[in-house]
């Protein structure tokens, strides 16, 4: 099946720094990608919808200046957590929609720990 | 807005016994429903999906789910649990174009 790759799989950073997480569709083009956040032992919460070549659409309550999303190509979307703080520590998961089938494929997630 | 309710936060079974993970949905129209599995620190894998075709949906690894409109349910079952089935399971409803709404998850524990 289609593969979605996230990088890094885990990252530790100091408070106040920015962290970029990449989401790549390896064998298909994805005009739309989604970013989710998952707190420990909780469900996934949709943060934003990323559309290639246009601005991301953020869900209510998600700070767009805090979580910068760029979808510059049909195979890559990036999530940058700016000026990270300990409360931003979480598991971030992306998904990509296959243009041909419309099916969603999920990345393996990126665990962010902010010290 | 659509939503799903997973009735059990944890389910414990013995290996070789049946599995039942319960899910009820709320939708104003005919929904698309999914079950995903997540192993620790991993992404999500699609088990099966219902998109208004057959009400009994067969998925991977021996799982299946039945869409019951009268009960607004989409319970996940497996006849015989395997140790490798231990994971978190999410019932999901589609809220329009590929926008997914996740349930709170059910952790399946399988004992030898």
PDB file of N, CA, C and O in Angstrom, chain A residues 32 34 36 38 41-46 49 59 91 93 97-98 101-104 106-109 111, chain B residues 6 36 38 40-46 49 88 90-91 95 97-105 107:
ATOM      1  N   UNK A  32      -3.730  16.932  -0.632  1.00  0.00           N
ATOM      2  CA  UNK A  32      -4.203  17.285   0.704  1.00  0.00           C
ATOM      3  C   UNK A  32      -3.533  16.411   1.754  1.00  0.00           C
ATOM      4  O   UNK A  32      -3.456  15.200   1.590  1.00  0.00           O
ATOM      5  N   UNK A  34      -3.158  16.080   6.203  1.00  0.00           N
ATOM      6  CA  UNK A  34      -3.785  16.462   7.462  1.00  0.00           C
ATOM      7  C   UNK A  34      -2.776  16.293   8.587  1.00  0.00           C
ATOM      8  O   UNK A  34      -2.003  15.343   8.611  1.00  0.00           O
ATOM      9  N   UNK A  36      -2.461  15.905  12.759  1.00  0.00           N
ATOM     10  CA  UNK A  36      -3.172  15.584  13.983  1.00  0.00           C
ATOM     11  C   UNK A  36      -2.214  15.690  15.169  1.00  0.00           C
ATOM     12  O   UNK A  36      -1.002  15.514  15.028  1.00  0.00           O
ATOM     13  N   UNK A  38      -1.839  14.119  19.149  1.00  0.00           N
ATOM     14  CA  UNK A  38      -2.343  13.099  20.062  1.00  0.00           C
ATOM     15  C   UNK A  38      -1.644  13.224  21.398  1.00  0.00           C
ATOM     16  O   UNK A  38      -0.429  13.041  21.498  1.00  0.00           O
ATOM     17  N   UNK A  41      -2.391   8.722  25.746  1.00  0.00           N
ATOM     18  CA  UNK A  41      -3.579   7.931  26.052  1.00  0.00           C
ATOM     19  C   UNK A  41      -4.866   8.636  25.645  1.00  0.00           C
ATOM     20  O   UNK A  41      -5.916   8.379  26.235  1.00  0.00           O
ATOM     21  N   UNK A  42      -4.793   9.491  24.681  1.00  0.00           N
ATOM     22  CA  UNK A  42      -5.988  10.173  24.185  1.00  0.00           C
ATOM     23  C   UNK A  42      -6.127   9.972  22.690  1.00  0.00           C
ATOM     24  O   UNK A  42      -5.281   9.346  22.045  1.00  0.00           O
ATOM     25  N   UNK A  43      -7.211  10.496  22.167  1.00  0.00           N
ATOM     26  CA  UNK A  43      -7.479  10.311  20.749  1.00  0.00           C
ATOM     27  C   UNK A  43      -6.720  11.332  19.905  1.00  0.00           C
ATOM     28  O   UNK A  43      -6.026  12.208  20.424  1.00  0.00           O
ATOM     29  N   UNK A  44      -6.861  11.208  18.599  1.00  0.00           N
ATOM     30  CA  UNK A  44      -6.241  12.157  17.692  1.00  0.00           C
ATOM     31  C   UNK A  44      -7.166  13.346  17.487  1.00  0.00           C
ATOM     32  O   UNK A  44      -8.373  13.180  17.281  1.00  0.00           O
ATOM     33  N   UNK A  45      -6.574  14.516  17.522  1.00  0.00           N
ATOM     34  CA  UNK A  45      -7.338  15.733  17.275  1.00  0.00           C
ATOM     35  C   UNK A  45      -6.795  16.390  16.010  1.00  0.00           C
ATOM     36  O   UNK A  45      -5.598  16.647  15.906  1.00  0.00           O
ATOM     37  N   UNK A  46      -7.676  16.638  15.063  1.00  0.00           N
ATOM     38  CA  UNK A  46      -7.255  17.287  13.830  1.00  0.00           C
ATOM     39  C   UNK A  46      -6.823  18.719  14.131  1.00  0.00           C
ATOM     40  O   UNK A  46      -7.564  19.472  14.756  1.00  0.00           O
ATOM     41  N   UNK A  49      -5.732  21.234   7.993  1.00  0.00           N
ATOM     42  CA  UNK A  49      -5.737  20.607   6.672  1.00  0.00           C
ATOM     43  C   UNK A  49      -4.776  21.385   5.789  1.00  0.00           C
ATOM     44  O   UNK A  49      -4.897  22.613   5.668  1.00  0.00           O
ATOM     45  N   UNK A  59      -8.083  24.129  12.441  1.00  0.00           N
ATOM     46  CA  UNK A  59      -9.261  23.859  13.249  1.00  0.00           C
ATOM     47  C   UNK A  59      -9.378  24.907  14.363  1.00  0.00           C
ATOM     48  O   UNK A  59      -8.395  25.568  14.724  1.00  0.00           O
ATOM     49  N   UNK A  91       2.453  13.833  20.497  1.00  0.00           N
ATOM     50  CA  UNK A  91       2.690  12.959  19.351  1.00  0.00           C
ATOM     51  C   UNK A  91       1.962  13.588  18.169  1.00  0.00           C
ATOM     52  O   UNK A  91       0.743  13.804  18.243  1.00  0.00           O
ATOM     53  N   UNK A  93       0.894  13.427  14.216  1.00  0.00           N
ATOM     54  CA  UNK A  93       0.712  12.451  13.139  1.00  0.00           C
ATOM     55  C   UNK A  93       0.145  13.153  11.917  1.00  0.00           C
ATOM     56  O   UNK A  93      -0.749  14.000  12.025  1.00  0.00           O
ATOM     57  N   UNK A  97      -3.805  12.157   1.557  1.00  0.00           N
ATOM     58  CA  UNK A  97      -4.883  11.601   0.743  1.00  0.00           C
ATOM     59  C   UNK A  97      -4.343  11.259  -0.633  1.00  0.00           C
ATOM     60  O   UNK A  97      -3.789  12.119  -1.322  1.00  0.00           O
ATOM     61  N   UNK A  98      -4.527  10.006  -1.022  1.00  0.00           N
ATOM     62  CA  UNK A  98      -4.128   9.591  -2.361  1.00  0.00           C
ATOM     63  C   UNK A  98      -5.078  10.191  -3.381  1.00  0.00           C
ATOM     64  O   UNK A  98      -6.293  10.042  -3.252  1.00  0.00           O
ATOM     65  N   UNK A 101      -7.250   7.301  -5.343  1.00  0.00           N
ATOM     66  CA  UNK A 101      -8.268   6.536  -4.615  1.00  0.00           C
ATOM     67  C   UNK A 101      -8.995   7.353  -3.559  1.00  0.00           C
ATOM     68  O   UNK A 101     -10.075   6.978  -3.127  1.00  0.00           O
ATOM     69  N   UNK A 102      -8.410   8.443  -3.162  1.00  0.00           N
ATOM     70  CA  UNK A 102      -8.994   9.245  -2.087  1.00  0.00           C
ATOM     71  C   UNK A 102      -8.755   8.668  -0.710  1.00  0.00           C
ATOM     72  O   UNK A 102      -9.131   9.262   0.290  1.00  0.00           O
ATOM     73  N   UNK A 103      -8.112   7.509  -0.645  1.00  0.00           N
ATOM     74  CA  UNK A 103      -7.891   6.875   0.649  1.00  0.00           C
ATOM     75  C   UNK A 103      -6.821   7.643   1.417  1.00  0.00           C
ATOM     76  O   UNK A 103      -5.891   8.198   0.857  1.00  0.00           O
ATOM     77  N   UNK A 104      -6.982   7.646   2.734  1.00  0.00           N
ATOM     78  CA  UNK A 104      -6.029   8.314   3.606  1.00  0.00           C
ATOM     79  C   UNK A 104      -4.988   7.329   4.106  1.00  0.00           C
ATOM     80  O   UNK A 104      -5.317   6.216   4.495  1.00  0.00           O
ATOM     81  N   UNK A 106      -1.627   7.107   6.834  1.00  0.00           N
ATOM     82  CA  UNK A 106      -1.057   7.801   7.977  1.00  0.00           C
ATOM     83  C   UNK A 106       0.442   7.575   8.079  1.00  0.00           C
ATOM     84  O   UNK A 106       0.943   6.482   7.807  1.00  0.00           O
ATOM     85  N   UNK A 107       1.135   8.620   8.514  1.00  0.00           N
ATOM     86  CA  UNK A 107       2.525   8.472   8.867  1.00  0.00           C
ATOM     87  C   UNK A 107       2.661   7.783  10.210  1.00  0.00           C
ATOM     88  O   UNK A 107       1.669   7.548  10.901  1.00  0.00           O
ATOM     89  N   UNK A 108       3.885   7.469  10.584  1.00  0.00           N
ATOM     90  CA  UNK A 108       4.115   6.744  11.828  1.00  0.00           C
ATOM     91  C   UNK A 108       4.223   7.673  13.037  1.00  0.00           C
ATOM     92  O   UNK A 108       4.409   7.208  14.148  1.00  0.00           O
ATOM     93  N   UNK A 109       4.114   8.951  12.801  1.00  0.00           N
ATOM     94  CA  UNK A 109       4.069   9.878  13.916  1.00  0.00           C
ATOM     95  C   UNK A 109       5.437  10.417  14.306  1.00  0.00           C
ATOM     96  O   UNK A 109       6.471   9.801  14.038  1.00  0.00           O
ATOM     97  N   UNK A 111       7.217  12.112  17.767  1.00  0.00           N
ATOM     98  CA  UNK A 111       7.042  12.453  19.185  1.00  0.00           C
ATOM     99  C   UNK A 111       7.931  13.633  19.523  1.00  0.00           C
ATOM    100  O   UNK A 111       9.152  13.560  19.385  1.00  0.00           O
TER     101      UNK A 111
ATOM    102  N   UNK B   6     -16.922   5.544  21.671  1.00  0.00           N
ATOM    103  CA  UNK B   6     -16.423   4.207  21.960  1.00  0.00           C
ATOM    104  C   UNK B   6     -16.730   3.928  23.417  1.00  0.00           C
ATOM    105  O   UNK B   6     -16.288   4.661  24.313  1.00  0.00           O
ATOM    106  N   UNK B  36      -9.522   1.992  12.878  1.00  0.00           N
ATOM    107  CA  UNK B  36      -8.071   2.044  12.747  1.00  0.00           C
ATOM    108  C   UNK B  36      -7.446   1.398  13.973  1.00  0.00           C
ATOM    109  O   UNK B  36      -7.998   1.451  15.076  1.00  0.00           O
ATOM    110  N   UNK B  38      -3.766   1.241  16.260  1.00  0.00           N
ATOM    111  CA  UNK B  38      -2.506   1.928  16.515  1.00  0.00           C
ATOM    112  C   UNK B  38      -1.707   1.130  17.537  1.00  0.00           C
ATOM    113  O   UNK B  38      -2.137   0.956  18.671  1.00  0.00           O
ATOM    114  N   UNK B  40       1.781   0.824  19.897  1.00  0.00           N
ATOM    115  CA  UNK B  40       2.502   1.841  20.671  1.00  0.00           C
ATOM    116  C   UNK B  40       3.522   2.618  19.851  1.00  0.00           C
ATOM    117  O   UNK B  40       4.340   2.028  19.149  1.00  0.00           O
ATOM    118  N   UNK B  41       3.428   3.929  19.945  1.00  0.00           N
ATOM    119  CA  UNK B  41       4.347   4.855  19.274  1.00  0.00           C
ATOM    120  C   UNK B  41       4.399   4.661  17.772  1.00  0.00           C
ATOM    121  O   UNK B  41       5.425   4.917  17.132  1.00  0.00           O
ATOM    122  N   UNK B  42       3.308   4.210  17.215  1.00  0.00           N
ATOM    123  CA  UNK B  42       3.217   4.001  15.774  1.00  0.00           C
ATOM    124  C   UNK B  42       2.077   4.811  15.206  1.00  0.00           C
ATOM    125  O   UNK B  42       1.222   5.319  15.927  1.00  0.00           O
ATOM    126  N   UNK B  43       2.061   4.923  13.888  1.00  0.00           N
ATOM    127  CA  UNK B  43       0.949   5.577  13.225  1.00  0.00           C
ATOM    128  C   UNK B  43      -0.264   4.665  13.203  1.00  0.00           C
ATOM    129  O   UNK B  43      -0.320   3.658  13.884  1.00  0.00           O
ATOM    130  N   UNK B  44      -1.231   5.041  12.402  1.00  0.00           N
ATOM    131  CA  UNK B  44      -2.472   4.293  12.356  1.00  0.00           C
ATOM    132  C   UNK B  44      -2.565   3.430  11.108  1.00  0.00           C
ATOM    133  O   UNK B  44      -2.129   3.827  10.038  1.00  0.00           O
ATOM    134  N   UNK B  45      -3.174   2.270  11.277  1.00  0.00           N
ATOM    135  CA  UNK B  45      -3.383   1.365  10.161  1.00  0.00           C
ATOM    136  C   UNK B  45      -4.873   1.138  10.004  1.00  0.00           C
ATOM    137  O   UNK B  45      -5.574   0.850  10.982  1.00  0.00           O
ATOM    138  N   UNK B  46      -5.354   1.245   8.786  1.00  0.00           N
ATOM    139  CA  UNK B  46      -6.764   1.032   8.519  1.00  0.00           C
ATOM    140  C   UNK B  46      -7.095  -0.460   8.615  1.00  0.00           C
ATOM    141  O   UNK B  46      -6.479  -1.279   7.940  1.00  0.00           O
ATOM    142  N   UNK B  49     -13.377  -0.353   6.488  1.00  0.00           N
ATOM    143  CA  UNK B  49     -14.189   0.840   6.327  1.00  0.00           C
ATOM    144  C   UNK B  49     -15.562   0.474   5.766  1.00  0.00           C
ATOM    145  O   UNK B  49     -15.707  -0.490   5.015  1.00  0.00           O
ATOM    146  N   UNK B  88      -4.266  -0.115  20.466  1.00  0.00           N
ATOM    147  CA  UNK B  88      -5.350   0.856  20.632  1.00  0.00           C
ATOM    148  C   UNK B  88      -6.167   0.861  19.356  1.00  0.00           C
ATOM    149  O   UNK B  88      -5.617   0.870  18.251  1.00  0.00           O
ATOM    150  N   UNK B  90      -9.351   2.671  17.199  1.00  0.00           N
ATOM    151  CA  UNK B  90     -10.136   3.891  17.063  1.00  0.00           C
ATOM    152  C   UNK B  90     -11.263   3.693  16.068  1.00  0.00           C
ATOM    153  O   UNK B  90     -11.038   3.237  14.944  1.00  0.00           O
ATOM    154  N   UNK B  91     -12.446   4.049  16.494  1.00  0.00           N
ATOM    155  CA  UNK B  91     -13.596   4.116  15.599  1.00  0.00           C
ATOM    156  C   UNK B  91     -13.657   5.542  15.062  1.00  0.00           C
ATOM    157  O   UNK B  91     -13.480   6.501  15.821  1.00  0.00           O
ATOM    158  N   UNK B  95     -16.288  13.191   8.323  1.00  0.00           N
ATOM    159  CA  UNK B  95     -17.124  14.402   8.382  1.00  0.00           C
ATOM    160  C   UNK B  95     -16.918  15.206   7.108  1.00  0.00           C
ATOM    161  O   UNK B  95     -16.509  16.340   7.138  1.00  0.00           O
ATOM    162  N   UNK B  97     -15.217  15.541   3.128  1.00  0.00           N
ATOM    163  CA  UNK B  97     -14.074  15.120   2.330  1.00  0.00           C
ATOM    164  C   UNK B  97     -12.840  14.791   3.161  1.00  0.00           C
ATOM    165  O   UNK B  97     -12.080  15.644   3.571  1.00  0.00           O
ATOM    166  N   UNK B  98     -12.689  13.546   3.465  1.00  0.00           N
ATOM    167  CA  UNK B  98     -11.495  13.003   4.113  1.00  0.00           C
ATOM    168  C   UNK B  98     -11.220  13.591   5.488  1.00  0.00           C
ATOM    169  O   UNK B  98     -10.177  13.364   6.057  1.00  0.00           O
ATOM    170  N   UNK B  99     -12.144  14.336   6.015  1.00  0.00           N
ATOM    171  CA  UNK B  99     -11.944  14.909   7.345  1.00  0.00           C
ATOM    172  C   UNK B  99     -12.484  13.910   8.353  1.00  0.00           C
ATOM    173  O   UNK B  99     -13.671  13.595   8.363  1.00  0.00           O
ATOM    174  N   UNK B 100     -11.613  13.387   9.165  1.00  0.00           N
ATOM    175  CA  UNK B 100     -11.971  12.298  10.064  1.00  0.00           C
ATOM    176  C   UNK B 100     -12.182  12.803  11.484  1.00  0.00           C
ATOM    177  O   UNK B 100     -11.437  13.644  11.975  1.00  0.00           O
ATOM    178  N   UNK B 101     -13.195  12.233  12.128  1.00  0.00           N
ATOM    179  CA  UNK B 101     -13.451  12.512  13.535  1.00  0.00           C
ATOM    180  C   UNK B 101     -13.227  11.211  14.288  1.00  0.00           C
ATOM    181  O   UNK B 101     -13.900  10.209  14.024  1.00  0.00           O
ATOM    182  N   UNK B 102     -12.303  11.240  15.234  1.00  0.00           N
ATOM    183  CA  UNK B 102     -11.894  10.032  15.934  1.00  0.00           C
ATOM    184  C   UNK B 102     -12.658   9.854  17.239  1.00  0.00           C
ATOM    185  O   UNK B 102     -12.955  10.826  17.945  1.00  0.00           O
ATOM    186  N   UNK B 103     -12.943   8.620  17.565  1.00  0.00           N
ATOM    187  CA  UNK B 103     -13.422   8.295  18.899  1.00  0.00           C
ATOM    188  C   UNK B 103     -12.268   8.353  19.875  1.00  0.00           C
ATOM    189  O   UNK B 103     -11.112   8.589  19.503  1.00  0.00           O
ATOM    190  N   UNK B 104     -12.577   8.145  21.125  1.00  0.00           N
ATOM    191  CA  UNK B 104     -11.571   8.280  22.177  1.00  0.00           C
ATOM    192  C   UNK B 104     -10.657   7.062  22.284  1.00  0.00           C
ATOM    193  O   UNK B 104      -9.684   7.101  23.026  1.00  0.00           O
ATOM    194  N   UNK B 105     -10.975   6.007  21.565  1.00  0.00           N
ATOM    195  CA  UNK B 105     -10.097   4.849  21.536  1.00  0.00           C
ATOM    196  C   UNK B 105     -10.455   3.792  22.565  1.00  0.00           C
ATOM    197  O   UNK B 105     -10.996   4.090  23.640  1.00  0.00           O
ATOM    198  N   UNK B 107      -8.458   0.481  24.322  1.00  0.00           N
ATOM    199  CA  UNK B 107      -7.219  -0.287  24.419  1.00  0.00           C
ATOM    200  C   UNK B 107      -7.567  -1.754  24.605  1.00  0.00           C
ATOM    201  O   UNK B 107      -8.260  -2.124  25.551  1.00  0.00           O
TER     202      UNK B 107
END
